[in-house]
Coordinates of C-alpha atoms and ligand atoms in Angstrom, one line a residue:
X1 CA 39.0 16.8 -32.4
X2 CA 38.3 13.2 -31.5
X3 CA 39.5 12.2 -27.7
X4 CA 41.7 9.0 -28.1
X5 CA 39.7 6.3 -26.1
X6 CA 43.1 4.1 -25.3
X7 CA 42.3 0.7 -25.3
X8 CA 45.8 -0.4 -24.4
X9 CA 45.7 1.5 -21.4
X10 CA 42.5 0.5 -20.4
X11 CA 43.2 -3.1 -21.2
X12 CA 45.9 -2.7 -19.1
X13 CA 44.2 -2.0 -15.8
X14 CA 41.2 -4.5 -16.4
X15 CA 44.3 -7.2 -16.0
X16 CA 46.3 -5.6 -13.3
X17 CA 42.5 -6.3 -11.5
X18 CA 42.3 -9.6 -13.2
X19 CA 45.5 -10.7 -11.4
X20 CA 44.5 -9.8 -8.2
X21 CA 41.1 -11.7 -8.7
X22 CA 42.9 -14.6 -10.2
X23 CA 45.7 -14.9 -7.5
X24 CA 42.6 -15.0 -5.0
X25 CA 40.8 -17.3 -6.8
X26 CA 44.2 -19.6 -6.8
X27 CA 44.4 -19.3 -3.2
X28 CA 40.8 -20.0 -1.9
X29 CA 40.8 -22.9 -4.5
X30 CA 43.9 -24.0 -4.4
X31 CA 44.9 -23.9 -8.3
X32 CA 45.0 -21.6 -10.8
X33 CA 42.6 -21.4 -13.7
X34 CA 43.9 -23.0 -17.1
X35 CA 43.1 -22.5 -20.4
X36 CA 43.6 -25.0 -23.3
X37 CA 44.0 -23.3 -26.7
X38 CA 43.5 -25.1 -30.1
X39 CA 45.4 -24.1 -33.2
X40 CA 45.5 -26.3 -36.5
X41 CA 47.6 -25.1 -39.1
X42 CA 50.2 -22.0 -39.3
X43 CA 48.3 -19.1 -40.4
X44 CA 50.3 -16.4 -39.4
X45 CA 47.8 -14.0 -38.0
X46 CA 46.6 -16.8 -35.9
X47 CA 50.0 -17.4 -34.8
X48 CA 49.9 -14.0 -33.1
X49 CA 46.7 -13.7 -31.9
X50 CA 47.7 -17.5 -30.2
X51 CA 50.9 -16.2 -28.8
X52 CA 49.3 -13.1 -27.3
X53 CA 46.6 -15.1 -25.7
X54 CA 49.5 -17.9 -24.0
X55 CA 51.5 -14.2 -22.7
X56 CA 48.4 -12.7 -21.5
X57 CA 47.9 -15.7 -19.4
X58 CA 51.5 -15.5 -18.2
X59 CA 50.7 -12.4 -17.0
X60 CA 47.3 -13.0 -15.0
X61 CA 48.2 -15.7 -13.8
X62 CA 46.4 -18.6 -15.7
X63 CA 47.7 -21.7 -16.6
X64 CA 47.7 -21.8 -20.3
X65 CA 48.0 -25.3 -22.3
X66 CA 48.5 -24.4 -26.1
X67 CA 47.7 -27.5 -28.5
X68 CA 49.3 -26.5 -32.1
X69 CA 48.3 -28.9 -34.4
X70 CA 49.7 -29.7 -37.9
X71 CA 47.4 -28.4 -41.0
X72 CA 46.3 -31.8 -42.1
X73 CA 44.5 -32.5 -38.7
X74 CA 41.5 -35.1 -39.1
X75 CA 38.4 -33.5 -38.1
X76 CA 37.9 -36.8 -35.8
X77 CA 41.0 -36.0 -33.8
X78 CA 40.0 -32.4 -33.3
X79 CA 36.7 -33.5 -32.2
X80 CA 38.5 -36.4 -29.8
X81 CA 40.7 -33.4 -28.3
X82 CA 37.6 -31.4 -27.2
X83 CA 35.7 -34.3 -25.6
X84 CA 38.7 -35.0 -23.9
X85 CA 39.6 -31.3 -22.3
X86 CA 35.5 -31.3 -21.8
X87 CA 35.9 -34.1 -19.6
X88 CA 39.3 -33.1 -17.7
X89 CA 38.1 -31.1 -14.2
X90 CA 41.4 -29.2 -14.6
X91 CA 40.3 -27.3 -17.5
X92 CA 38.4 -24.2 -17.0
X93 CA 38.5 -22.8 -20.7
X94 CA 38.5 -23.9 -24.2
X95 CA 39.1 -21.6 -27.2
X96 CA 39.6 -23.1 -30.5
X97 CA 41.5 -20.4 -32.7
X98 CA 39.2 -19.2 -35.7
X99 CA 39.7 -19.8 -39.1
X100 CA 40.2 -23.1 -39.1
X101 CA 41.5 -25.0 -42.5
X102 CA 39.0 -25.2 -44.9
X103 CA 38.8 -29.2 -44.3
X104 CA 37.4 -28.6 -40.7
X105 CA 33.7 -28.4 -39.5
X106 CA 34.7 -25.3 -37.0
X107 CA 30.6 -24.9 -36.1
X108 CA 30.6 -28.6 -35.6
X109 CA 33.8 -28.1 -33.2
X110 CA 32.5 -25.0 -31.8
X111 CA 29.8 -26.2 -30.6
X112 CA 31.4 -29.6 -29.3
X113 CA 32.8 -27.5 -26.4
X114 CA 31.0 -27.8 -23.1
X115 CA 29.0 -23.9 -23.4
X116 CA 30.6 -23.7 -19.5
X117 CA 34.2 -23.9 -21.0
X118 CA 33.3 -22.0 -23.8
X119 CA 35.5 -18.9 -22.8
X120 CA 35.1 -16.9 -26.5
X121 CA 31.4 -17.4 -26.3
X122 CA 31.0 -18.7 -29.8
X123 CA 28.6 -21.5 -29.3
X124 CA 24.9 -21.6 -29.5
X125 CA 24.1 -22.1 -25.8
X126 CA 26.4 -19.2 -25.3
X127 CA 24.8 -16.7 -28.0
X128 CA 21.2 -17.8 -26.3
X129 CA 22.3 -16.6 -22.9
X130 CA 23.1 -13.5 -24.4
X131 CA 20.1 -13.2 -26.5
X132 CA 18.3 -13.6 -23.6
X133 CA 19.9 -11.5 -21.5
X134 CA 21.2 -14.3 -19.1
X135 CA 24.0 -13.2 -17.6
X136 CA 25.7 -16.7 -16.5
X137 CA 26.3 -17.0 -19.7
X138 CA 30.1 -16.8 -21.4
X139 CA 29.8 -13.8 -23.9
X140 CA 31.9 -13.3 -27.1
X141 CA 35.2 -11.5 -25.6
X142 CA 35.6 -8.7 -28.6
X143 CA 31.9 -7.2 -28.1
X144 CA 32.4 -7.4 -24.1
X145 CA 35.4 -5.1 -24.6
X146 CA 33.8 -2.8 -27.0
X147 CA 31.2 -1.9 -24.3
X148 CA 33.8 -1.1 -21.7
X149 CA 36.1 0.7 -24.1
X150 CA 32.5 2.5 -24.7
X151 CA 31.8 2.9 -20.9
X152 CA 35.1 4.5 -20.6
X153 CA 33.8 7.4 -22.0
X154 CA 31.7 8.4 -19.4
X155 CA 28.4 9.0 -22.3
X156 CA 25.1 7.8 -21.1
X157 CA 24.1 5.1 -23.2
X158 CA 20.5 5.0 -23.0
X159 CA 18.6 5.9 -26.0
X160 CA 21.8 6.6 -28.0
X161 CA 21.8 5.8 -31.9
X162 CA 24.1 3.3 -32.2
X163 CA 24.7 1.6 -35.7
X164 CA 26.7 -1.8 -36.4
X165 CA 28.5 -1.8 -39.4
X166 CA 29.0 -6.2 -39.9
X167 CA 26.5 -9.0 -38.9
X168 CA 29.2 -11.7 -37.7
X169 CA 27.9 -14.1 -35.5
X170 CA 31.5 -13.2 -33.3
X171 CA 31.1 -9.4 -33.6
X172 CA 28.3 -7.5 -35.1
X173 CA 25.4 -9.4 -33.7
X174 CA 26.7 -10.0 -30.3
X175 CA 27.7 -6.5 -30.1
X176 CA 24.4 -5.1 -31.4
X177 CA 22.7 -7.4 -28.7
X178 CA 24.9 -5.5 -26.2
X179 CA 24.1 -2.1 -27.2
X180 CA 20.5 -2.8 -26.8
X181 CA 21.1 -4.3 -23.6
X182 CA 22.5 -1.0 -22.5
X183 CA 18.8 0.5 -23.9
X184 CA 20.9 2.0 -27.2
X185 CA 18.3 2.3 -30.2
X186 CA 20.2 0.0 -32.6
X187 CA 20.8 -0.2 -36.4
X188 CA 22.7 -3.2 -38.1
X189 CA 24.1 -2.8 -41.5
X190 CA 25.9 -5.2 -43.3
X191 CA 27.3 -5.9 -46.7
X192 CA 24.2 -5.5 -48.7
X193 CA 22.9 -2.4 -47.0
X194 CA 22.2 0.4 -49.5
X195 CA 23.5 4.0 -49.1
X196 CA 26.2 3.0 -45.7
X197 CA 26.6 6.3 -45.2
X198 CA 23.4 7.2 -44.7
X199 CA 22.6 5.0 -41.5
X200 CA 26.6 5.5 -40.1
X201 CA 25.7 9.5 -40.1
X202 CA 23.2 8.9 -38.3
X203 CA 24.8 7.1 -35.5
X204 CA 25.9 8.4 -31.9
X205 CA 28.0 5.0 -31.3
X206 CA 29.4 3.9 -34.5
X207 CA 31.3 0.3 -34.4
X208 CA 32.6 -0.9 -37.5
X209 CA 33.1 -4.8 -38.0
X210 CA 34.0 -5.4 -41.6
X211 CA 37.4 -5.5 -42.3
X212 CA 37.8 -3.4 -45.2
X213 CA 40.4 -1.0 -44.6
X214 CA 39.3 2.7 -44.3
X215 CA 35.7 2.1 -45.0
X216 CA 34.3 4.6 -43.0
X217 CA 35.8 8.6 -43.7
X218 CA 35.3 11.5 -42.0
X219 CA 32.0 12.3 -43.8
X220 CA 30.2 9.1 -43.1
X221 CA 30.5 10.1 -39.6
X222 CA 28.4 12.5 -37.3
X223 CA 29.9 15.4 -35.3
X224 CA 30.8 13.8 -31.7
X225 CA 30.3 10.4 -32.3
X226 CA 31.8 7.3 -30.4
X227 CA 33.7 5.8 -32.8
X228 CA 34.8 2.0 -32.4
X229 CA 37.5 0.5 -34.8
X230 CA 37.1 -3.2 -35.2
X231 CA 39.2 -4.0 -38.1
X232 CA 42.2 -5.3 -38.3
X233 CA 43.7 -5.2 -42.1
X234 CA 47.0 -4.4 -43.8
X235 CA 47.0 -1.0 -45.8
X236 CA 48.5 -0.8 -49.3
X237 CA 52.1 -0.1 -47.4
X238 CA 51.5 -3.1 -44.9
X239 CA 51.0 -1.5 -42.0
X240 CA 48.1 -2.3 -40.1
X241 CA 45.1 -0.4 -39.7
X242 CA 41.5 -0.6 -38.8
X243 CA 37.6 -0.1 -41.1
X244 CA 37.7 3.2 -40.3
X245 CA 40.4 6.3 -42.2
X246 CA 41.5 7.5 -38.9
X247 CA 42.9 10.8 -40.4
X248 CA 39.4 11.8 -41.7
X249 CA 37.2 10.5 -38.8
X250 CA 39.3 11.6 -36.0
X251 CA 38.5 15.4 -36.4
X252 CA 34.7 14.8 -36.0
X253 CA 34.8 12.1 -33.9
X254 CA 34.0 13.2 -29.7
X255 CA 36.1 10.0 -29.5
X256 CA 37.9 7.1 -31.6
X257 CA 39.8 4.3 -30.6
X258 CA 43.3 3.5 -33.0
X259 CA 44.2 0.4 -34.5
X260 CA 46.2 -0.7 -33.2
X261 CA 45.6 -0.4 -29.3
X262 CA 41.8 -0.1 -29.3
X263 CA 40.1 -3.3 -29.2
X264 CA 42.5 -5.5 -29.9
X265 CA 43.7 -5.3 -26.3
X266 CA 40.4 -5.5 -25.0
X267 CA 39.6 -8.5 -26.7
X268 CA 42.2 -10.7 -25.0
X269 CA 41.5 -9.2 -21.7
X270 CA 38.0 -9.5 -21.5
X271 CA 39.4 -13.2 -22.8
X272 CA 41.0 -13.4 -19.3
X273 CA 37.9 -12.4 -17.4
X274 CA 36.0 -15.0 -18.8
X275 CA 38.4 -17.9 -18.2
X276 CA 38.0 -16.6 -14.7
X277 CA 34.2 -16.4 -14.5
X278 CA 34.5 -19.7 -16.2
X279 CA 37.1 -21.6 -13.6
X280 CA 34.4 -19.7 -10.8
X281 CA 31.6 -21.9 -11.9
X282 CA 34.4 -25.2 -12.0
X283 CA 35.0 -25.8 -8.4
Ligands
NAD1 P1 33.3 -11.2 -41.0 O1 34.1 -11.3 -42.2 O2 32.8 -12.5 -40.3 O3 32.1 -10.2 -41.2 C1 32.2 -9.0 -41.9 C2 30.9 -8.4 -42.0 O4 31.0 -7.2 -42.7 C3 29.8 -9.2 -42.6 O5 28.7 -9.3 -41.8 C4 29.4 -8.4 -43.9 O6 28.0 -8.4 -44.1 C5 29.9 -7.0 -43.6 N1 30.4 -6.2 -44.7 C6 31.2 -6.6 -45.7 N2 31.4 -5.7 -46.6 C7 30.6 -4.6 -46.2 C8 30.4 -3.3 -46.7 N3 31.0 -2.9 -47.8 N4 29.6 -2.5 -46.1 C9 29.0 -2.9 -44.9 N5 29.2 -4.1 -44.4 C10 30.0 -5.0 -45.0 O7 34.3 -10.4 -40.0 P2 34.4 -10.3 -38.4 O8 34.8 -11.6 -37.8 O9 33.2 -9.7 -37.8 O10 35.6 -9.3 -38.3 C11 35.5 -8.0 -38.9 C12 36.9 -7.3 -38.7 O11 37.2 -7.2 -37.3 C13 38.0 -8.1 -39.3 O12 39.0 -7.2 -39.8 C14 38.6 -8.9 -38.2 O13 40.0 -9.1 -38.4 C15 38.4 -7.9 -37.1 N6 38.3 -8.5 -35.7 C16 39.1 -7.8 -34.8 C17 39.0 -8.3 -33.5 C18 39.8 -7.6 -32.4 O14 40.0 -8.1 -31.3 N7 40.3 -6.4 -32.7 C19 38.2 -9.4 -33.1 C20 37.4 -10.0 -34.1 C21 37.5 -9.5 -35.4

């Protein structure tokens, strides 16, 4: 039986550090970080994910600007609104909340953001550092959590199988990058991959980035294996659950973590310790 790796719990005590670090950092500087955060348009996940971000910052102890912008935002004006918080000193961290409207060049945006203010770590300058291994870089906050909620374990990384299910340029490749950072021998499948279940049997760490519900069952999976969840989807009842059929993996997993309160949690924290790395290298 799978051990439940809680990523709420673990989430939890990253900020409760956070917050010590921050109030420090507000002291010896004499301000607290900020973080400006971009919406255009209502989608409602978005909505969420934005309001989670502002209360997460209310409870660290950065200042948090949110900008929501109506859904028939020019691209001009979006552009305008970076160069400006680029410019302002008092602005540690941008993050410009993904999808945005069809209408919008979001890789042209993303990578308008000055790479030192670019807290989720989506821009080229930011993927570079991390292909390179440089750690000043800002790294993408979901696969940064993934390798602590992986840590958490205890398991020795080096020279475990680890397979990548999903080749996004925010999850699956940073995350596969990370993984062979920590000396994993890594596999990356993706949408076009023949016979999944072959490679994902195979695997010691398993993450799954797809967002298909339930993709990966119990027989996909090898006895013991670290099993990361990345998904976040709706099942046919509307309740939310990851890639992976929890029910079926969870018996022959060593460890899992649940959607939700896996990664979810970790991603916002993680999203906290980089507004703080990034107000460090702003003073
Ligand atoms: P994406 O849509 O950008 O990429 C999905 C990937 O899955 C693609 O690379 C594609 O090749 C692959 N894929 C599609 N069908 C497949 C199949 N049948 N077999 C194997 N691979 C397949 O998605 P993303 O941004 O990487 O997000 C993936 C999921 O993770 C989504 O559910 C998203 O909501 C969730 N997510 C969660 C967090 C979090 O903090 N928990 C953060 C980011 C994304």
């Amino acid at each position: 039986m799978g051990k439940i790796i809680d990523g709420k719990a673990i989430a939890t005590a990253l900020q409760d550090r956070l917050r010590e670090q921050i109030a420090y950092f507000s002291m010896t500087v004499g301000r607290k970080p900020k973080l400006a955060v971009i919406m255009v348009g209502e989608d409602p996940a978005s909505t969420i994910y934005v309001r989670n971000k502002i209360r997460a910052c209310e409870a660290v102890g950065v200042n948090s600007e949110a900008y929501r912008l109506a859904e028939s935002t020019e691209q001009s004006y979006l552009e305008e609104l970076v160069r400006k918080l680029n410019e302002d000193r008092s602005v540690d961290g941008i993050l410009v909340q993904l999808p945005l409207p069809s209408h919008l060049n979001s890789k042209k945006i993303i990578t308008l953001i000055d790479p030192k203010k670019d807290v989720d770590g989506f821009s080229e300058v930011n993927l570079g550092s991390l292909l390179l291994d440089d750690k000043k870089g800002l790294y993408s906050c979901t696969p940064l959590g993934i390798i602590q909620l992986i840590r958490s374990t205890g398991v020795e990384l080096a020279g475990k199988h680890a397979v990548v299910v999903g080749r996004s340029n925010e999850v699956g490749k940073p995350i596969a990058l990370m993984l062979l950072q920590h000396n994993c021998t890594v596999t990356i499948c993706h949408s076009k991959t023949m016979d999944l279940a072959s490679y994902t049997r195979t695997a010691d760490i398993l993450v799954v980035a797809v967002g298909k519900s339930k993709l990966v069952t119990g027989d996909m999976v090898k006895e013991g294996a670290i099993v990361i969840d990345v998904g976040i989807n709706r099942d046919a009842e509307g309740k939310l659950c990851g890639d992976v059929d929890f029910a079926s993996v969870m018996p022959k997993a060593g460890y899992i973590t649940p959607v939700p309160g896996g990664v979810g949690p970790m991603t916002i924290a993680m999203l906290m310790a980089n507004t703080l790395k990034a107000a460090k290298g702003n003073v």
